[in-house]
Amino acid sequence: MSGRPAADRPRLLVLRALGLGDLLTAVPALRALRRAHPDHELLLAAPARQAPAAAATGAVDRVIPASAPGRGVPGRIDWSGPPPDVAVDLHGNGPASSRPLSRLRPALLLAYAHPPARIAGPLWREDEHERLRWCRLLSWYGIPSDPGDLRLPVPVRPSPAPGAVVLHPGADAAARQWPAERFAAVGAALRAAGHRVVVTAGAGEAGRAHDVARRAGLPAPAVLGGHTDPPFAELAALVAQARAVVVGDTGLAHLATALGTPSVVLFGPVGPRLWGPPPGALHRALWHPDGDHARPGDAHGDVPDERLLRITVPEVLAALAQLPEPAPHPQPPTLTGAGPPGPQPNQPP
């Protein structure tokens, strides 16, 4: 990045005001923008809670807090000073997401085409993986990008539960929540076999996470987060040094991908063709569709999707058993007095 003072640098503004998984799928595009504009200050309009993850990408200089309910578009971006030199819509398609950027009168706006709103650009494709979508947008504008450039550096801080299998039963919609009793059955089977198990939870997910832990026979300290989001640095250290992660189609799945941690990802109602991990032995995507449609259900529905419910506990345990050992990472120093949650680690699955 440029050593020039921020006040003297041209500014590039990116809108991606969504969740952790959305941010991590945009990492290849963010890094492509960083390479293409090394002298610009790269500003990301995103929820303030995403600032630590944005910093970990190595591409973002600063987060401008911006959010809207659900997966909506912020009505305005808190911008000061001259207009952006470049503005990039990595949030969505059409005037709803490009309008907050256009209002700032950037010298150049990069976005998907929307002729009624006089927005030039490539045509939007519904059936496209999220990482490829944003790299294709930039390629249309002559900015080369690599969809595989998605790894985050391994945190140097110690994990609160090294070697654990991490269960993440939450998601921001019920449609993508595998039943709590099934997560608990997986946890109980792993615990009975001598494995360490940790349950993670985002803000507002404490009840579900503790229900899983209780049913699985895990102590309350085995739950990380729930009343608030776990601090990103702690969550990243936990995932980076985990034996494996079991998770639905949500942000923690993308964090496991970004950190190279083996994972079993449970899909429904949207398929892995649109949001799944890269192909390979490191990640197992479980998906039982009715046909070839990659989006057969409502990702924001209020009941678990029928395709998600087709995934069984024995299937998840079998997928876990087939995962390779995680790649060794340099071991960070142990924090004196830092007691890990849950039972002590045992042999990995």
Short mmCIF file of C-alpha atoms in Angstrom, two decimals:
data_model
loop_
_atom_site.label_atom_id
_atom_site.label_comp_id
_atom_site.label_asym_id
_atom_site.label_seq_id
_atom_site.Cartn_x
_atom_site.Cartn_y
_atom_site.Cartn_z
CA MET A 1 0.00 0.00 0.00
CA SER A 2 1.07 3.56 -0.59
CA GLY A 3 3.09 5.38 2.03
CA ARG A 4 1.45 8.70 1.13
CA PRO A 5 -0.74 10.35 3.80
CA ALA A 6 -4.37 9.36 3.40
CA ALA A 7 -5.39 12.99 2.80
CA ASP A 8 -3.14 13.11 -0.28
CA ARG A 9 -4.21 9.80 -1.78
CA PRO A 10 -6.95 9.16 -4.31
CA ARG A 11 -9.81 7.20 -2.78
CA LEU A 12 -11.52 4.02 -3.93
CA LEU A 13 -14.85 3.16 -2.31
CA VAL A 14 -16.33 -0.35 -2.32
CA LEU A 15 -19.88 -1.13 -1.19
CA ARG A 16 -20.29 -4.59 0.40
CA ALA A 17 -22.53 -3.91 3.38
CA LEU A 18 -23.33 -7.53 4.23
CA GLY A 19 -22.20 -10.35 6.54
CA LEU A 20 -18.93 -12.14 7.18
CA GLY A 21 -19.43 -14.77 4.49
CA ASP A 22 -20.27 -12.08 1.93
CA LEU A 23 -17.09 -10.22 2.81
CA LEU A 24 -14.93 -13.34 2.54
CA THR A 25 -16.33 -14.31 -0.86
CA ALA A 26 -15.39 -10.82 -2.07
CA VAL A 27 -11.74 -11.12 -0.95
CA PRO A 28 -10.45 -12.03 -4.45
CA ALA A 29 -12.17 -8.95 -5.90
CA LEU A 30 -10.93 -6.69 -3.09
CA ARG A 31 -7.36 -7.86 -3.61
CA ALA A 32 -7.67 -7.35 -7.36
CA LEU A 33 -8.79 -3.75 -6.73
CA ARG A 34 -5.89 -3.30 -4.31
CA ARG A 35 -3.38 -4.47 -6.94
CA ALA A 36 -4.96 -2.35 -9.66
CA HIS A 37 -4.96 0.79 -7.52
CA PRO A 38 -1.93 0.54 -5.21
CA ASP A 39 -1.82 4.31 -4.55
CA HIS A 40 -5.49 4.63 -3.60
CA GLU A 41 -6.91 4.54 -0.11
CA LEU A 42 -9.33 1.61 -0.33
CA LEU A 43 -12.43 2.20 1.78
CA LEU A 44 -15.06 -0.47 2.38
CA ALA A 45 -18.66 0.52 3.17
CA ALA A 46 -19.71 -2.38 5.41
CA PRO A 47 -21.09 -3.05 8.91
CA ALA A 48 -18.66 -1.82 11.56
CA ARG A 49 -18.39 -5.33 13.04
CA GLN A 50 -16.67 -6.46 9.82
CA ALA A 51 -13.70 -4.12 10.34
CA PRO A 52 -11.36 -6.77 11.88
CA ALA A 53 -12.12 -9.25 9.10
CA ALA A 54 -11.68 -6.54 6.47
CA ALA A 55 -8.29 -5.66 7.93
CA ALA A 56 -7.28 -9.34 7.82
CA THR A 57 -7.74 -9.39 4.04
CA GLY A 58 -4.76 -7.07 3.61
CA ALA A 59 -6.70 -5.15 0.95
CA VAL A 60 -8.82 -2.68 2.92
CA ASP A 61 -7.44 0.48 4.51
CA ARG A 62 -10.55 1.48 6.42
CA VAL A 63 -14.19 0.51 6.94
CA ILE A 64 -16.91 3.15 6.64
CA PRO A 65 -19.79 1.84 8.80
CA ALA A 66 -22.82 1.14 6.61
CA SER A 67 -25.63 -1.35 7.06
CA ALA A 68 -29.31 -2.02 6.50
CA PRO A 69 -31.79 -4.53 7.96
CA GLY A 70 -31.49 -8.06 6.61
CA ARG A 71 -29.65 -8.07 3.31
CA GLY A 72 -30.88 -4.62 2.35
CA VAL A 73 -28.87 -1.78 0.88
CA PRO A 74 -27.82 1.19 3.02
CA GLY A 75 -29.76 4.27 2.03
CA ARG A 76 -26.68 6.44 2.29
CA ILE A 77 -22.95 6.20 2.86
CA ASP A 78 -21.38 8.52 5.42
CA TRP A 79 -18.87 10.14 3.07
CA SER A 80 -16.96 13.38 3.50
CA GLY A 81 -14.56 15.32 1.33
CA PRO A 82 -14.21 15.18 -2.45
CA PRO A 83 -16.08 12.51 -4.42
CA PRO A 84 -14.44 9.09 -4.69
CA ASP A 85 -12.05 8.65 -7.59
CA VAL A 86 -13.42 5.13 -8.08
CA ALA A 87 -16.58 3.53 -6.63
CA VAL A 88 -17.32 -0.19 -6.95
CA ASP A 89 -20.66 -1.91 -6.35
CA LEU A 90 -19.85 -5.34 -4.89
CA HIS A 91 -23.15 -5.40 -3.04
CA GLY A 92 -25.76 -6.23 -5.66
CA ASN A 93 -27.23 -5.56 -9.04
CA GLY A 94 -29.10 -2.50 -10.27
CA PRO A 95 -29.93 0.95 -8.96
CA ALA A 96 -30.74 -0.14 -5.39
CA SER A 97 -27.06 -0.77 -4.65
CA SER A 98 -25.48 1.55 -7.22
CA ARG A 99 -27.59 4.57 -6.23
CA PRO A 100 -25.83 5.22 -2.87
CA LEU A 101 -22.53 5.24 -4.78
CA SER A 102 -23.82 7.37 -7.67
CA ARG A 103 -25.01 10.00 -5.20
CA LEU A 104 -21.39 10.56 -4.21
CA ARG A 105 -20.58 11.48 -7.84
CA PRO A 106 -17.50 9.27 -8.26
CA ALA A 107 -15.22 9.91 -11.22
CA LEU A 108 -15.66 6.23 -12.19
CA LEU A 109 -18.35 3.75 -11.13
CA LEU A 110 -17.87 0.00 -11.64
CA ALA A 111 -21.12 -1.94 -11.48
CA TYR A 112 -23.24 -4.52 -13.26
CA ALA A 113 -25.30 -3.29 -16.18
CA HIS A 114 -28.77 -1.86 -15.66
CA PRO A 115 -29.89 -0.08 -18.84
CA PRO A 116 -33.07 1.49 -17.36
CA ALA A 117 -30.85 3.28 -14.84
CA ARG A 118 -28.23 4.03 -17.53
CA ILE A 119 -25.64 1.88 -15.78
CA ALA A 120 -23.13 0.28 -18.14
CA GLY A 121 -21.25 -2.91 -17.33
CA PRO A 122 -21.44 -6.67 -17.79
CA LEU A 123 -24.73 -8.53 -17.56
CA TRP A 124 -25.72 -10.07 -14.23
CA ARG A 125 -26.01 -13.88 -14.08
CA GLU A 126 -28.25 -15.49 -11.49
CA ASP A 127 -26.56 -18.90 -11.66
CA GLU A 128 -22.98 -17.93 -10.79
CA HIS A 129 -20.75 -18.59 -7.81
CA GLU A 130 -20.38 -15.53 -5.64
CA ARG A 131 -16.58 -15.42 -5.87
CA LEU A 132 -16.69 -15.67 -9.67
CA ARG A 133 -19.42 -13.03 -9.91
CA TRP A 134 -17.31 -10.19 -8.58
CA CYS A 135 -14.12 -11.26 -10.33
CA ARG A 136 -16.05 -11.29 -13.63
CA LEU A 137 -17.31 -7.78 -12.94
CA LEU A 138 -13.77 -6.48 -12.52
CA SER A 139 -12.48 -8.42 -15.52
CA TRP A 140 -15.07 -6.67 -17.71
CA TYR A 141 -13.49 -3.38 -16.65
CA GLY A 142 -9.98 -4.65 -17.45
CA ILE A 143 -8.96 -5.52 -13.88
CA PRO A 144 -7.51 -9.05 -13.69
CA SER A 145 -8.54 -11.08 -10.67
CA ASP A 146 -8.04 -14.58 -9.31
CA PRO A 147 -11.13 -16.23 -7.76
CA GLY A 148 -8.79 -18.56 -5.87
CA ASP A 149 -7.09 -15.69 -4.04
CA LEU A 150 -9.22 -16.12 -0.94
CA ARG A 151 -6.95 -17.32 1.87
CA LEU A 152 -6.44 -15.25 5.01
CA PRO A 153 -3.20 -15.29 6.99
CA VAL A 154 -3.24 -17.70 9.92
CA PRO A 155 -3.69 -15.77 13.20
CA VAL A 156 -0.67 -15.65 15.48
CA ARG A 157 -2.72 -15.69 18.69
CA PRO A 158 -3.42 -19.05 20.39
CA SER A 159 -6.72 -20.83 19.93
CA PRO A 160 -9.06 -21.02 22.93
CA ALA A 161 -9.58 -24.72 22.03
CA PRO A 162 -6.76 -26.09 19.85
CA GLY A 163 -7.60 -29.24 17.94
CA ALA A 164 -11.34 -29.04 18.60
CA VAL A 165 -14.11 -29.92 16.19
CA VAL A 166 -16.15 -26.74 15.84
CA LEU A 167 -19.92 -26.96 15.46
CA HIS A 168 -21.73 -23.84 14.27
CA PRO A 169 -25.50 -24.47 14.40
CA GLY A 170 -26.64 -20.92 13.62
CA ALA A 171 -27.48 -19.04 10.44
CA ASP A 172 -29.26 -15.74 9.82
CA ALA A 173 -32.37 -17.52 8.51
CA ALA A 174 -34.19 -20.63 9.72
CA ALA A 175 -34.13 -22.03 6.18
CA ARG A 176 -30.39 -22.67 6.55
CA GLN A 177 -30.45 -24.00 10.12
CA TRP A 178 -29.94 -27.75 10.36
CA PRO A 179 -31.94 -28.94 13.40
CA ALA A 180 -30.31 -28.34 16.77
CA GLU A 181 -30.93 -31.93 17.85
CA ARG A 182 -28.93 -33.20 14.87
CA PHE A 183 -26.01 -30.89 15.63
CA ALA A 184 -26.22 -32.16 19.21
CA ALA A 185 -26.19 -35.78 18.04
CA VAL A 186 -23.03 -35.09 16.04
CA GLY A 187 -21.46 -33.41 19.06
CA ALA A 188 -22.43 -36.25 21.38
CA ALA A 189 -20.98 -38.87 19.04
CA LEU A 190 -17.72 -36.96 18.76
CA ARG A 191 -17.51 -36.41 22.52
CA ALA A 192 -18.21 -40.10 23.20
CA ALA A 193 -15.35 -40.99 20.87
CA GLY A 194 -12.99 -38.76 22.86
CA HIS A 195 -12.92 -35.66 20.66
CA ARG A 196 -12.99 -32.13 21.87
CA VAL A 197 -16.06 -30.19 20.69
CA VAL A 198 -16.75 -26.45 20.73
CA VAL A 199 -20.00 -24.75 19.70
CA THR A 200 -19.80 -21.26 18.19
CA ALA A 201 -22.61 -18.73 17.95
CA GLY A 202 -23.18 -15.26 16.59
CA ALA A 203 -25.04 -12.47 18.36
CA GLY A 204 -28.53 -13.59 19.35
CA GLU A 205 -27.77 -17.29 18.91
CA ALA A 206 -26.94 -18.09 22.54
CA GLY A 207 -30.12 -20.09 23.18
CA ARG A 208 -29.64 -22.35 20.19
CA ALA A 209 -25.92 -22.86 20.86
CA HIS A 210 -26.40 -23.73 24.53
CA ASP A 211 -29.26 -26.08 23.62
CA VAL A 212 -26.90 -27.94 21.28
CA ALA A 213 -24.18 -28.05 23.92
CA ARG A 214 -26.57 -29.30 26.63
CA ARG A 215 -28.03 -32.03 24.44
CA ALA A 216 -24.51 -33.09 23.40
CA GLY A 217 -23.35 -33.35 27.02
CA LEU A 218 -20.93 -30.44 26.70
CA PRO A 219 -20.27 -27.95 29.49
CA ALA A 220 -21.52 -24.37 29.11
CA PRO A 221 -17.96 -22.99 28.59
CA ALA A 222 -17.77 -25.06 25.40
CA VAL A 223 -19.95 -22.36 23.77
CA LEU A 224 -18.11 -19.39 22.24
CA GLY A 225 -20.22 -16.29 21.57
CA GLY A 226 -23.99 -16.10 21.46
CA HIS A 227 -24.94 -12.98 23.37
CA THR A 228 -22.58 -11.03 21.12
CA ASP A 229 -20.48 -12.03 18.14
CA PRO A 230 -17.21 -13.69 19.19
CA PRO A 231 -14.28 -11.31 18.66
CA PHE A 232 -13.05 -11.96 15.14
CA ALA A 233 -9.45 -12.52 16.25
CA GLU A 234 -10.53 -15.19 18.75
CA LEU A 235 -12.91 -16.84 16.28
CA ALA A 236 -10.27 -16.90 13.54
CA ALA A 237 -7.70 -18.43 15.90
CA LEU A 238 -10.22 -21.10 16.96
CA VAL A 239 -11.08 -22.03 13.36
CA ALA A 240 -7.48 -21.89 12.11
CA GLN A 241 -6.33 -24.38 14.75
CA ALA A 242 -9.43 -26.59 14.70
CA ARG A 243 -9.45 -30.20 13.58
CA ALA A 244 -12.59 -29.53 11.51
CA VAL A 245 -15.68 -27.36 11.27
CA VAL A 246 -19.30 -28.52 10.82
CA VAL A 247 -21.45 -25.65 9.64
CA GLY A 248 -24.40 -24.67 7.48
CA ASP A 249 -24.30 -22.27 4.56
CA THR A 250 -23.18 -19.24 6.54
CA GLY A 251 -20.18 -17.06 7.36
CA LEU A 252 -18.18 -19.55 9.41
CA ALA A 253 -18.08 -21.92 6.43
CA HIS A 254 -16.28 -19.23 4.43
CA LEU A 255 -13.93 -18.54 7.32
CA ALA A 256 -12.93 -22.21 7.38
CA THR A 257 -12.25 -22.01 3.63
CA ALA A 258 -10.25 -18.80 4.05
CA LEU A 259 -8.08 -20.36 6.77
CA GLY A 260 -7.62 -23.76 5.13
CA THR A 261 -9.44 -25.67 7.88
CA PRO A 262 -11.20 -28.91 6.88
CA SER A 263 -14.97 -28.50 6.91
CA VAL A 264 -18.28 -30.24 6.37
CA VAL A 265 -20.79 -27.72 5.01
CA LEU A 266 -24.53 -28.47 5.05
CA PHE A 267 -26.40 -26.95 2.10
CA GLY A 268 -30.05 -26.11 1.61
CA PRO A 269 -31.96 -24.32 0.18
CA VAL A 270 -29.14 -22.87 -1.97
CA GLY A 271 -26.57 -25.22 -3.45
CA PRO A 272 -22.78 -25.24 -3.28
CA ARG A 273 -22.58 -24.27 -6.94
CA LEU A 274 -23.38 -20.72 -5.83
CA TRP A 275 -21.86 -20.47 -2.35
CA GLY A 276 -19.82 -23.60 -1.76
CA PRO A 277 -16.14 -24.09 -0.89
CA PRO A 278 -13.56 -24.71 -3.61
CA PRO A 279 -13.45 -28.31 -4.88
CA GLY A 280 -10.99 -30.66 -3.22
CA ALA A 281 -10.59 -33.04 -0.32
CA LEU A 282 -10.33 -30.31 2.32
CA HIS A 283 -14.06 -29.51 2.30
CA ARG A 284 -17.14 -31.73 2.03
CA ALA A 285 -20.30 -30.03 0.74
CA LEU A 286 -23.43 -32.05 1.57
CA TRP A 287 -26.38 -31.28 -0.73
CA HIS A 288 -29.49 -33.26 -1.70
CA PRO A 289 -31.37 -31.31 -4.38
CA ASP A 290 -34.40 -32.44 -6.36
CA GLY A 291 -32.76 -31.62 -9.71
CA ASP A 292 -30.11 -29.38 -11.21
CA HIS A 293 -31.46 -26.07 -9.94
CA ALA A 294 -28.89 -24.41 -7.66
CA ARG A 295 -31.44 -22.20 -5.89
CA PRO A 296 -34.60 -24.30 -5.45
CA GLY A 297 -35.69 -22.77 -2.14
CA ASP A 298 -35.88 -19.51 -0.22
CA ALA A 299 -32.55 -18.79 1.47
CA HIS A 300 -34.32 -16.47 3.91
CA GLY A 301 -37.31 -18.67 4.70
CA ASP A 302 -38.62 -19.14 8.24
CA VAL A 303 -38.48 -22.96 8.37
CA PRO A 304 -35.58 -25.35 7.67
CA ASP A 305 -35.41 -26.17 3.98
CA GLU A 306 -36.49 -29.68 2.99
CA ARG A 307 -33.20 -30.30 1.14
CA LEU A 308 -31.24 -29.38 4.26
CA LEU A 309 -33.36 -31.80 6.29
CA ARG A 310 -32.35 -34.65 3.99
CA ILE A 311 -28.84 -34.52 5.46
CA THR A 312 -28.52 -37.11 8.24
CA VAL A 313 -26.34 -37.35 11.32
CA PRO A 314 -24.56 -40.54 10.09
CA GLU A 315 -23.84 -38.76 6.80
CA VAL A 316 -22.18 -35.85 8.61
CA LEU A 317 -20.12 -38.18 10.81
CA ALA A 318 -19.01 -40.13 7.74
CA ALA A 319 -18.02 -36.91 5.97
CA LEU A 320 -16.00 -35.83 9.02
CA ALA A 321 -14.18 -39.16 9.04
CA GLN A 322 -13.19 -38.65 5.40
CA LEU A 323 -11.59 -35.23 5.94
CA PRO A 324 -7.80 -35.00 5.73
CA GLU A 325 -5.71 -33.79 8.63
CA PRO A 326 -5.41 -29.98 8.63
CA ALA A 327 -2.12 -28.55 7.42
CA PRO A 328 0.20 -27.80 10.34
CA HIS A 329 0.44 -24.15 11.33
CA PRO A 330 3.21 -22.56 13.42
CA GLN A 331 2.11 -22.85 17.03
CA PRO A 332 1.56 -19.46 18.70
CA PRO A 333 2.72 -18.96 22.29
CA THR A 334 0.39 -20.11 25.03
CA LEU A 335 -1.22 -17.33 27.06
CA THR A 336 -0.58 -17.77 30.75
CA GLY A 337 -3.80 -18.49 32.56
CA ALA A 338 -5.86 -18.76 29.38
CA GLY A 339 -8.06 -21.74 30.16
CA PRO A 340 -9.72 -23.22 27.06
CA PRO A 341 -13.48 -23.86 27.08
CA GLY A 342 -14.87 -27.34 27.31
CA PRO A 343 -13.13 -30.66 27.88
CA GLN A 344 -9.47 -31.12 27.11
CA PRO A 345 -8.48 -32.06 23.56
CA ASN A 346 -8.20 -35.66 22.58
CA GLN A 347 -7.39 -37.47 19.40
CA PRO A 348 -8.73 -35.75 16.24
CA PRO A 349 -11.45 -37.51 14.27
#
